[in-house]
Coordinates of C-alpha atoms in Angstrom, one line a residue:
Chain A
X26 CA 125.4 -13.8 -101.1
X27 CA 124.2 -15.1 -104.0
X28 CA 125.6 -17.6 -105.9
X29 CA 126.3 -17.7 -109.5
X30 CA 125.2 -20.7 -111.2
X31 CA 128.6 -21.3 -113.3
X32 CA 130.0 -21.5 -110.5
X33 CA 127.7 -24.6 -108.9
X34 CA 129.5 -27.7 -107.5
X35 CA 130.9 -30.5 -110.2
X36 CA 128.7 -33.6 -110.7
X37 CA 129.2 -36.8 -111.8
X38 CA 128.3 -37.0 -115.6
X39 CA 125.2 -38.7 -115.3
X40 CA 124.6 -39.3 -111.8
X41 CA 127.2 -42.0 -111.9
X42 CA 129.0 -43.0 -108.7
X43 CA 132.9 -44.3 -109.1
X44 CA 133.4 -44.8 -105.5
X45 CA 133.0 -48.9 -104.9
X46 CA 131.0 -49.4 -101.9
X47 CA 130.3 -46.5 -100.6
X48 CA 126.8 -47.2 -99.9
X49 CA 128.0 -48.1 -96.1
X50 CA 128.9 -44.6 -95.6
X51 CA 125.8 -43.3 -95.8
X52 CA 124.1 -44.2 -92.3
X53 CA 120.4 -44.9 -93.1
X54 CA 119.8 -45.9 -89.1
X55 CA 118.2 -42.7 -88.8
X56 CA 114.7 -43.2 -91.5
X57 CA 113.7 -46.7 -88.9
X58 CA 110.4 -46.3 -86.6
X59 CA 110.7 -49.8 -85.4
X60 CA 113.2 -51.0 -83.9
X61 CA 114.7 -55.1 -84.1
X62 CA 115.6 -56.6 -80.8
X63 CA 116.9 -60.1 -80.3
X64 CA 116.1 -62.4 -77.7
X65 CA 119.1 -64.5 -77.7
X66 CA 118.0 -67.3 -75.4
X67 CA 115.6 -68.2 -78.1
X68 CA 118.3 -67.9 -80.9
X69 CA 118.7 -71.4 -82.7
X70 CA 121.5 -68.8 -84.7
X71 CA 119.4 -70.2 -88.1
X72 CA 120.7 -67.3 -90.1
X73 CA 117.7 -66.4 -92.2
X74 CA 117.0 -63.0 -90.5
X75 CA 121.0 -62.5 -92.2
X76 CA 120.4 -64.2 -95.4
X77 CA 117.2 -62.3 -96.0
X78 CA 117.8 -58.6 -94.3
X79 CA 118.0 -56.0 -97.4
X80 CA 120.7 -54.1 -96.0
X81 CA 122.9 -56.6 -94.5
X82 CA 122.4 -54.5 -91.1
X83 CA 122.5 -58.3 -89.0
X84 CA 125.8 -58.7 -88.3
X85 CA 127.2 -62.7 -87.6
X86 CA 130.7 -64.1 -86.4
X87 CA 131.8 -67.0 -86.7
X88 CA 128.2 -69.0 -87.5
X89 CA 126.2 -67.1 -85.1
X90 CA 124.0 -64.2 -85.4
X91 CA 125.5 -61.3 -82.8
X92 CA 122.9 -58.8 -83.5
X93 CA 122.1 -55.7 -85.3
X94 CA 124.2 -53.2 -87.2
X95 CA 121.9 -50.1 -86.5
X96 CA 123.1 -47.5 -88.1
X97 CA 122.1 -49.1 -91.6
X98 CA 119.4 -51.5 -90.0
X99 CA 115.8 -48.9 -91.7
X100 CA 113.6 -50.7 -89.2
X101 CA 111.4 -53.0 -92.2
X102 CA 111.0 -55.7 -90.2
X103 CA 111.6 -58.3 -92.5
X104 CA 113.8 -60.1 -89.8
X105 CA 111.2 -60.6 -87.4
X106 CA 109.1 -62.0 -89.7
X107 CA 111.1 -64.5 -91.0
X108 CA 112.6 -65.8 -87.4
X109 CA 110.5 -68.6 -87.6
X110 CA 107.4 -69.2 -85.5
X111 CA 108.6 -71.8 -83.0
X112 CA 111.3 -69.6 -82.1
X113 CA 110.0 -65.9 -82.6
X114 CA 113.8 -64.9 -81.0
X115 CA 113.3 -61.1 -82.7
X116 CA 110.6 -58.2 -81.6
X117 CA 110.3 -55.2 -83.5
X118 CA 110.0 -52.1 -80.7
X119 CA 108.8 -48.3 -81.4
X120 CA 112.4 -46.0 -81.8
X121 CA 112.0 -43.7 -78.4
X122 CA 111.5 -40.6 -80.1
Chain B
X23 CA 112.4 -55.3 -148.4
X24 CA 114.6 -52.1 -149.8
X25 CA 116.5 -53.6 -153.2
X26 CA 117.4 -49.6 -153.9
X27 CA 117.2 -49.4 -157.5
X28 CA 120.8 -47.6 -157.8
X29 CA 121.5 -46.1 -161.2
X30 CA 124.5 -43.7 -162.3
X31 CA 123.8 -40.9 -159.8
X32 CA 123.3 -42.9 -156.8
X33 CA 120.0 -42.4 -157.3
X34 CA 117.2 -44.9 -155.6
X35 CA 113.4 -44.9 -155.2
X36 CA 112.1 -46.1 -151.0
X37 CA 109.8 -45.1 -148.6
X38 CA 110.8 -43.4 -145.6
X39 CA 110.8 -46.9 -143.8
X40 CA 113.3 -48.5 -145.8
X41 CA 115.3 -45.4 -146.1
X42 CA 115.6 -45.7 -142.0
X43 CA 116.2 -49.6 -141.7
X44 CA 118.9 -49.2 -144.5
X45 CA 120.4 -46.1 -143.0
X46 CA 120.9 -48.5 -139.7
X47 CA 121.7 -51.4 -141.3
X48 CA 125.0 -48.8 -142.5
X49 CA 125.2 -47.3 -138.9
X50 CA 125.8 -51.4 -137.9
X51 CA 125.0 -50.2 -134.3
X52 CA 125.9 -53.0 -131.6
X53 CA 122.5 -53.4 -130.2
X54 CA 118.7 -52.5 -131.6
X55 CA 115.7 -53.5 -130.1
X56 CA 112.3 -54.4 -131.6
X57 CA 109.0 -54.3 -130.9
X58 CA 106.8 -53.7 -134.1
X59 CA 104.1 -50.6 -133.6
X60 CA 102.2 -49.2 -137.0
X61 CA 103.2 -46.9 -138.7
X62 CA 107.3 -47.6 -137.7
X63 CA 107.0 -51.0 -138.4
X64 CA 108.6 -51.4 -141.5
X65 CA 111.6 -49.8 -140.3
X66 CA 112.5 -52.9 -137.2
X67 CA 111.1 -55.7 -139.5
X68 CA 113.8 -55.1 -142.7
X69 CA 115.9 -54.4 -140.0
X70 CA 115.8 -57.9 -138.7
X71 CA 116.2 -59.0 -142.3
X72 CA 119.5 -57.3 -142.3
X73 CA 119.9 -58.9 -139.5
X74 CA 118.5 -62.7 -140.1
X75 CA 120.6 -62.4 -143.6
X76 CA 123.8 -61.5 -141.6
X77 CA 123.8 -58.3 -143.1
X78 CA 124.8 -56.4 -139.1
X79 CA 126.8 -57.3 -136.7
X80 CA 124.0 -55.8 -134.5
X81 CA 122.8 -57.5 -130.8
X82 CA 119.0 -57.4 -131.7
X83 CA 117.2 -57.8 -129.0
X84 CA 113.2 -59.0 -129.8
X85 CA 111.5 -57.1 -126.6
X86 CA 107.9 -57.4 -125.2
X87 CA 106.9 -54.1 -124.9
X88 CA 108.1 -50.1 -125.6
X89 CA 108.7 -50.3 -122.1
X90 CA 111.5 -53.2 -122.3
X91 CA 112.5 -51.7 -125.6
X92 CA 113.6 -49.0 -124.0
X93 CA 114.4 -50.3 -121.2
X94 CA 116.8 -52.4 -122.6
X95 CA 118.1 -49.6 -125.2
X96 CA 119.1 -48.1 -121.8
X97 CA 121.1 -51.0 -120.3
X98 CA 122.9 -51.9 -123.5
X99 CA 123.6 -47.9 -123.9
X100 CA 124.8 -48.3 -120.0
X101 CA 127.0 -51.0 -121.3
X102 CA 129.1 -48.7 -123.2
X103 CA 127.5 -50.1 -126.8
X104 CA 126.0 -47.8 -129.6
X105 CA 122.7 -48.3 -129.5
X106 CA 119.0 -48.1 -131.5
X107 CA 115.6 -48.3 -131.9
X108 CA 112.2 -47.1 -133.6
X109 CA 108.7 -46.4 -132.6
X110 CA 105.4 -44.6 -132.9
X111 CA 102.8 -43.4 -130.7
X112 CA 101.3 -45.2 -127.8
X113 CA 105.1 -47.0 -128.1
X114 CA 106.5 -43.7 -127.1
X115 CA 103.9 -43.6 -124.8
X116 CA 105.0 -46.8 -123.1
X117 CA 108.4 -45.6 -122.7
X118 CA 107.9 -42.2 -121.4
X119 CA 109.2 -42.8 -118.0
X120 CA 112.5 -44.5 -119.4
X121 CA 113.0 -41.8 -121.7
X122 CA 113.6 -39.6 -118.6
X123 CA 116.0 -42.6 -117.8
X124 CA 117.8 -42.4 -120.4
X125 CA 118.6 -38.7 -120.7
X126 CA 119.1 -38.4 -117.0
X127 CA 122.1 -41.1 -117.2
X128 CA 122.9 -39.6 -120.7
X129 CA 123.2 -42.6 -122.7
X130 CA 123.1 -41.6 -126.6
X131 CA 120.5 -43.6 -128.0
X132 CA 119.4 -42.9 -131.1
X133 CA 115.5 -43.6 -131.9
X134 CA 113.4 -43.2 -135.1
X135 CA 109.7 -41.7 -134.0
X136 CA 107.6 -42.3 -136.8
X137 CA 105.1 -39.8 -135.6
X138 CA 101.4 -41.0 -135.4
X139 CA 98.6 -39.7 -133.5
X140 CA 97.3 -41.0 -130.0
X141 CA 94.3 -43.1 -129.1
X142 CA 91.3 -42.2 -128.4
X143 CA 89.8 -42.8 -130.5
X144 CA 92.8 -45.1 -131.8
X145 CA 93.9 -43.9 -135.2
X146 CA 97.1 -44.8 -137.0
X147 CA 97.4 -41.8 -138.8
X148 CA 100.4 -39.1 -138.7
X149 CA 100.6 -36.6 -136.2
X150 CA 102.6 -34.8 -133.5
X151 CA 101.1 -35.9 -130.1
X152 CA 103.1 -38.4 -129.7
X153 CA 106.8 -36.8 -129.6
X154 CA 105.6 -33.1 -128.8
X155 CA 104.9 -35.0 -125.7
X156 CA 108.4 -36.4 -124.5
X157 CA 109.7 -33.1 -125.6
X158 CA 110.6 -32.2 -122.1
X159 CA 111.9 -35.3 -121.7
X160 CA 115.5 -34.1 -122.8
X161 CA 115.6 -35.8 -125.5
X162 CA 117.3 -33.8 -128.7
X163 CA 114.6 -33.8 -131.0
X164 CA 115.1 -33.4 -134.9
X165 CA 111.5 -33.6 -137.5
X166 CA 112.8 -34.6 -141.2
X167 CA 110.7 -33.0 -144.1
X168 CA 111.2 -36.3 -146.4
X169 CA 112.5 -39.7 -147.3
X170 CA 116.3 -38.2 -147.9
X171 CA 116.7 -35.9 -145.3
X172 CA 115.0 -39.0 -142.5
X173 CA 117.9 -40.6 -144.1
X174 CA 120.4 -38.1 -143.8
X175 CA 119.5 -37.5 -140.5
X176 CA 119.9 -40.4 -138.6
X177 CA 123.3 -40.5 -139.1
X178 CA 123.9 -37.0 -137.5
X179 CA 121.8 -38.0 -134.6
X180 CA 124.2 -40.4 -133.4
X181 CA 127.3 -37.9 -134.3
X182 CA 125.6 -35.6 -131.9
X183 CA 123.7 -37.6 -129.1
X184 CA 127.8 -39.9 -129.1
X185 CA 129.4 -36.2 -129.2
X186 CA 131.3 -36.3 -125.7
X187 CA 130.3 -32.2 -125.1
X188 CA 125.9 -33.5 -125.3
X189 CA 125.9 -37.4 -124.5
X190 CA 121.7 -37.1 -124.9
X191 CA 120.0 -39.2 -126.5
X192 CA 118.5 -38.1 -130.0
X193 CA 114.9 -39.2 -131.9
X194 CA 114.8 -38.3 -135.4
X195 CA 111.2 -38.1 -136.3
X196 CA 109.7 -38.9 -139.7
X197 CA 106.1 -38.2 -140.0
X198 CA 103.6 -41.7 -140.5
X199 CA 102.8 -42.9 -143.8
X200 CA 103.1 -39.6 -145.2
X201 CA 106.8 -39.7 -145.2
X202 CA 107.6 -43.6 -143.6
X203 CA 104.9 -45.2 -146.2
X204 CA 105.5 -42.8 -149.1
X205 CA 108.1 -44.0 -151.8
X206 CA 110.4 -40.7 -152.6
X207 CA 113.9 -39.8 -154.7
X208 CA 116.4 -40.2 -152.7
X209 CA 120.5 -40.5 -152.9
X210 CA 121.9 -43.3 -150.7
X211 CA 125.4 -42.9 -149.3
X212 CA 128.2 -45.7 -149.3
X213 CA 128.8 -47.5 -146.7
X214 CA 132.5 -47.1 -146.1
X215 CA 131.6 -43.4 -146.0
X216 CA 128.7 -43.6 -143.0
X217 CA 131.1 -45.5 -141.7
X218 CA 134.1 -42.9 -141.9
X219 CA 131.0 -40.1 -140.7
X220 CA 129.3 -42.1 -137.6
X221 CA 132.7 -43.5 -136.6
X222 CA 132.8 -45.5 -133.6
X223 CA 130.8 -44.9 -130.1
X224 CA 133.5 -44.1 -127.3
X225 CA 131.7 -44.4 -124.6
X226 CA 133.0 -41.7 -122.1
X227 CA 132.1 -44.2 -118.9
X228 CA 130.6 -48.0 -119.0
X229 CA 129.7 -50.3 -117.0
X230 CA 131.7 -52.9 -118.6
X231 CA 134.8 -51.0 -118.0
X232 CA 135.7 -53.2 -115.3
X233 CA 138.9 -51.2 -114.6
X234 CA 137.0 -48.5 -113.7
X235 CA 133.3 -49.8 -111.5
X236 CA 130.7 -47.5 -110.8
X237 CA 127.3 -47.6 -110.4
X238 CA 124.8 -46.2 -112.3
X239 CA 121.2 -44.9 -111.4
X240 CA 121.8 -44.6 -108.2
X241 CA 119.1 -42.2 -105.9
X242 CA 120.1 -38.4 -105.1
X243 CA 118.5 -36.7 -102.2
X244 CA 117.9 -32.7 -102.2
X245 CA 121.6 -32.2 -102.2
X246 CA 122.5 -33.4 -105.9
X247 CA 119.5 -34.1 -108.1
X248 CA 119.2 -30.1 -109.3
X249 CA 122.3 -30.2 -109.6
X250 CA 122.3 -33.3 -112.4
X251 CA 119.8 -31.5 -113.8
X252 CA 121.5 -28.4 -114.5
X253 CA 124.2 -30.3 -116.3
X254 CA 121.8 -32.3 -118.2
X255 CA 119.8 -28.6 -119.3
X256 CA 123.1 -27.5 -120.1
X257 CA 124.3 -30.1 -121.9
X258 CA 120.9 -30.5 -124.2
X259 CA 121.0 -26.8 -124.7
X260 CA 124.6 -27.2 -126.4
X261 CA 123.9 -29.7 -128.8
X262 CA 122.7 -27.0 -130.7
X263 CA 126.6 -26.3 -131.6
X264 CA 127.4 -29.9 -132.3
X265 CA 124.1 -30.0 -134.7
X266 CA 125.4 -27.0 -136.9
X267 CA 128.8 -28.9 -136.5
X268 CA 127.6 -31.8 -137.8
X269 CA 125.4 -30.6 -140.6
X270 CA 127.9 -28.6 -141.9
X271 CA 130.4 -31.4 -142.1
X272 CA 127.8 -33.7 -143.9
X273 CA 127.1 -30.8 -145.9
X274 CA 130.8 -31.5 -147.0
X275 CA 131.0 -34.9 -147.1
X276 CA 127.8 -35.8 -148.4
X277 CA 126.8 -32.2 -150.7
X278 CA 123.3 -31.7 -148.6
X279 CA 124.2 -29.1 -145.7
X280 CA 121.3 -29.3 -142.7
X281 CA 121.0 -26.3 -140.0
X282 CA 118.8 -25.6 -137.7
X283 CA 115.8 -24.7 -139.7
X284 CA 115.0 -24.1 -143.3
X285 CA 113.8 -20.8 -144.4
X286 CA 112.1 -21.5 -147.7
X287 CA 111.9 -17.9 -149.6
X288 CA 111.8 -15.8 -146.3
X289 CA 113.5 -13.0 -146.7
X290 CA 112.0 -10.3 -148.1
X291 CA 108.3 -11.8 -146.4
X292 CA 105.8 -10.1 -145.1
X293 CA 103.7 -13.0 -143.5
X294 CA 104.9 -16.8 -142.7
X295 CA 104.0 -20.0 -141.8
X296 CA 105.7 -21.9 -139.5
X297 CA 105.6 -25.7 -139.7
X298 CA 107.6 -28.9 -139.0
X299 CA 108.1 -31.9 -141.4
X300 CA 106.4 -33.2 -144.4
X301 CA 103.7 -30.4 -144.0
X302 CA 106.8 -28.2 -145.0
X303 CA 106.7 -30.0 -148.5
X304 CA 103.0 -28.5 -149.3
X305 CA 103.1 -25.2 -147.1
X306 CA 106.6 -24.3 -150.1
X307 CA 103.8 -25.4 -153.1
X308 CA 101.2 -22.2 -152.0
X309 CA 104.3 -20.3 -151.6
X310 CA 105.5 -20.7 -155.2
X311 CA 101.8 -20.1 -156.2
X312 CA 101.4 -17.4 -153.8
X313 CA 104.5 -15.8 -154.8
X314 CA 103.7 -15.6 -158.9
X315 CA 100.9 -14.1 -157.9
X316 CA 102.8 -11.0 -156.6
X317 CA 103.0 -12.0 -152.5
X318 CA 105.8 -11.8 -150.3
X319 CA 104.9 -15.1 -148.4
X320 CA 107.6 -17.9 -146.4
X321 CA 107.7 -20.2 -144.6
X322 CA 110.2 -21.5 -141.2
X323 CA 110.6 -25.5 -140.8
X324 CA 112.7 -25.4 -137.8
X325 CA 114.5 -28.8 -138.0
X326 CA 115.7 -28.8 -134.6
X327 CA 113.2 -28.2 -132.2
X328 CA 114.9 -29.8 -129.2
X329 CA 117.0 -27.7 -128.4
X330 CA 114.5 -25.3 -129.2
X331 CA 116.6 -23.0 -131.2
X332 CA 114.7 -19.3 -130.1
X333 CA 117.6 -17.0 -130.9
X334 CA 118.0 -18.0 -134.5
X335 CA 113.9 -18.7 -134.7
X336 CA 113.1 -15.1 -133.3
X337 CA 115.9 -13.3 -135.3
X338 CA 114.9 -15.3 -138.8
X339 CA 111.4 -13.9 -138.6
X340 CA 112.1 -11.2 -136.8
X341 CA 111.3 -8.6 -141.0
X342 CA 107.6 -10.9 -141.1
X343 CA 104.5 -9.0 -140.0
X344 CA 102.8 -11.6 -139.4
X345 CA 103.0 -14.9 -138.6
X346 CA 101.0 -18.4 -138.3
X347 CA 102.5 -21.6 -136.3
X348 CA 101.1 -24.4 -137.5
X349 CA 101.0 -27.3 -135.0
X350 CA 99.7 -30.8 -135.7
X351 CA 99.3 -31.6 -132.0
X352 CA 97.2 -30.0 -128.9
X353 CA 98.7 -29.5 -126.3
X354 CA 95.5 -29.7 -124.8
X355 CA 93.4 -26.7 -122.5
X356 CA 97.9 -25.3 -122.9
X357 CA 97.5 -22.0 -124.7
X358 CA 97.8 -23.3 -128.7
X359 CA 99.8 -26.1 -129.5
X360 CA 103.5 -26.2 -128.6
X361 CA 105.2 -24.9 -131.2
X362 CA 103.2 -22.5 -131.4
X363 CA 103.7 -21.6 -127.3
X364 CA 107.6 -21.8 -128.5
X365 CA 108.2 -20.0 -130.5
X366 CA 105.5 -16.6 -129.8
X367 CA 107.4 -16.8 -126.2
X368 CA 110.6 -16.6 -128.3
X369 CA 109.5 -13.6 -130.0
X370 CA 107.9 -12.0 -127.2
X371 CA 109.8 -8.8 -125.9
X372 CA 111.4 -7.4 -128.5
X373 CA 110.3 -4.4 -130.4
X374 CA 108.6 -5.1 -133.4
X375 CA 108.4 -8.3 -133.5
X376 CA 105.6 -9.9 -135.6
X377 CA 102.0 -10.5 -134.6
X378 CA 101.7 -14.3 -134.1
X379 CA 98.9 -16.3 -134.1
X380 CA 98.6 -20.0 -134.1
X381 CA 96.3 -23.5 -135.9
X382 CA 96.2 -27.0 -135.4
X383 CA 96.1 -28.7 -137.9
X384 CA 96.2 -32.1 -139.9
X385 CA 95.6 -34.2 -136.0
X386 CA 94.6 -38.4 -136.6
X387 CA 96.7 -37.8 -140.5
X388 CA 93.5 -35.1 -141.5
X389 CA 94.9 -34.1 -144.9
X390 CA 96.6 -30.3 -145.0
X391 CA 96.3 -29.4 -148.7
X392 CA 97.7 -26.6 -150.7
X393 CA 94.4 -24.6 -150.1
X394 CA 94.5 -24.8 -146.5
X395 CA 98.2 -23.7 -146.2
X396 CA 96.5 -20.7 -149.3
X397 CA 94.1 -19.8 -146.9
X398 CA 96.2 -19.7 -143.5
X399 CA 98.5 -17.0 -145.8
X400 CA 95.1 -15.1 -146.4
X401 CA 94.5 -14.9 -142.8
X402 CA 97.5 -13.2 -142.2
X403 CA 97.1 -10.8 -144.9
X404 CA 94.1 -9.8 -143.2
X405 CA 96.3 -10.1 -140.1
X406 CA 98.1 -7.9 -141.9
X407 CA 95.2 -4.9 -143.0
X408 CA 93.7 -5.0 -140.2
X409 CA 96.7 -4.9 -137.5
X410 CA 94.6 -7.1 -135.4
X411 CA 96.2 -10.4 -135.2
X412 CA 92.2 -11.5 -134.6
X413 CA 91.7 -15.0 -132.8
X414 CA 95.3 -16.6 -131.7
X415 CA 94.6 -19.8 -131.3
X416 CA 91.9 -22.3 -133.2
X417 CA 91.7 -25.4 -135.8
X418 CA 92.2 -25.9 -139.7
X419 CA 91.4 -28.6 -141.2
X420 CA 88.3 -29.5 -139.9

């Protein structure tokens, strides 16, 4: 059925978002081509990856690196790049199709 | 520096730039971003003097480019401020991407655009290539014929842009040098009356409203983008009614009423010229001369160009038999100039619509004389006699 333009969905003025923190509801993990994989034996818990991750997708608990939030990790590889050369505890692996 | 020579009728003599700067002083906006460019430089230069002398409470932001100027305007307007700036030509061109951001975010920035040609070749004189290129950017565009009108339009633009039904940025255009640097008589409005007319800006939403935190400028994907554009398009089209309301109220308060367009001796005209801004003044002299010879000629000068009042302009031209639309900008390889395309399109499909031709004139400040207007009327009479439009588009004043 043809939809009347006058009945279209209401959108907020100027594209503003009124609800704070709703980026969490937007699952961006589906964009990922490469997945970060952590080798816990090598990791020194320096948390440089946690600092550098642009999507807050590195999970740290009690000062320790525990893994990745794969619902939001876009697979940019910054964590693997920033992991110190002597450590290299993160590798990027192809996502399975 | 503008020192109004006040007489009993409050008549003063000012250049267009001084009048605009004086209007900005009277509006006293919260934030102004300033970057100089000929021929609009004197606006921000004189406004800076008002600022330095403590005559305004504005936050004056001197930036490193026009891209930054418009970006500063967007930021300040998003924070809930009343914001103004001025530019010309390459400066407007450098603002391009940010113009769309201001309009898409529905921020009512008001900008004086002193029309000047675009490079290359570099040229500092008047034509409308700069603002015509921005005609689809979602900004309201009002074109001023005289210094008085540029001054009056600035106050009205503030009211129109900030109206909660509109919330869309607005450009007030005036012709570079011809209007910006020429000294004309005008009547100023008292400071208090300006304050009453423009009122306080009440943003509908702002970043500094900490009680209602919002995110501005977020990404919108195919699920919503077209819906935002639909709402924006509806809002700017609705600005037409607000322009009429504000123009009428301005007339009631100050005795100078403004509408969507000016029709000069058009009622019983057989042939007519459609032209924007100062060239209309020259055309009026030609109209008067030819009327004295018994020729039924007239003029239509659109004042509001965006949103384009297509119905009103078409209706006003329906009694005319042949029309020439003069464009002070070429849409390079399009079908004639932008105003021609709009006017002709507005008339298309109407029974017994006039024949419409278009001519590009006056680029880069080339003089448009009374004789040039008379030659256009001659050409229109030729269209009437032969019944053929002949050459639809072309150049004059070359």
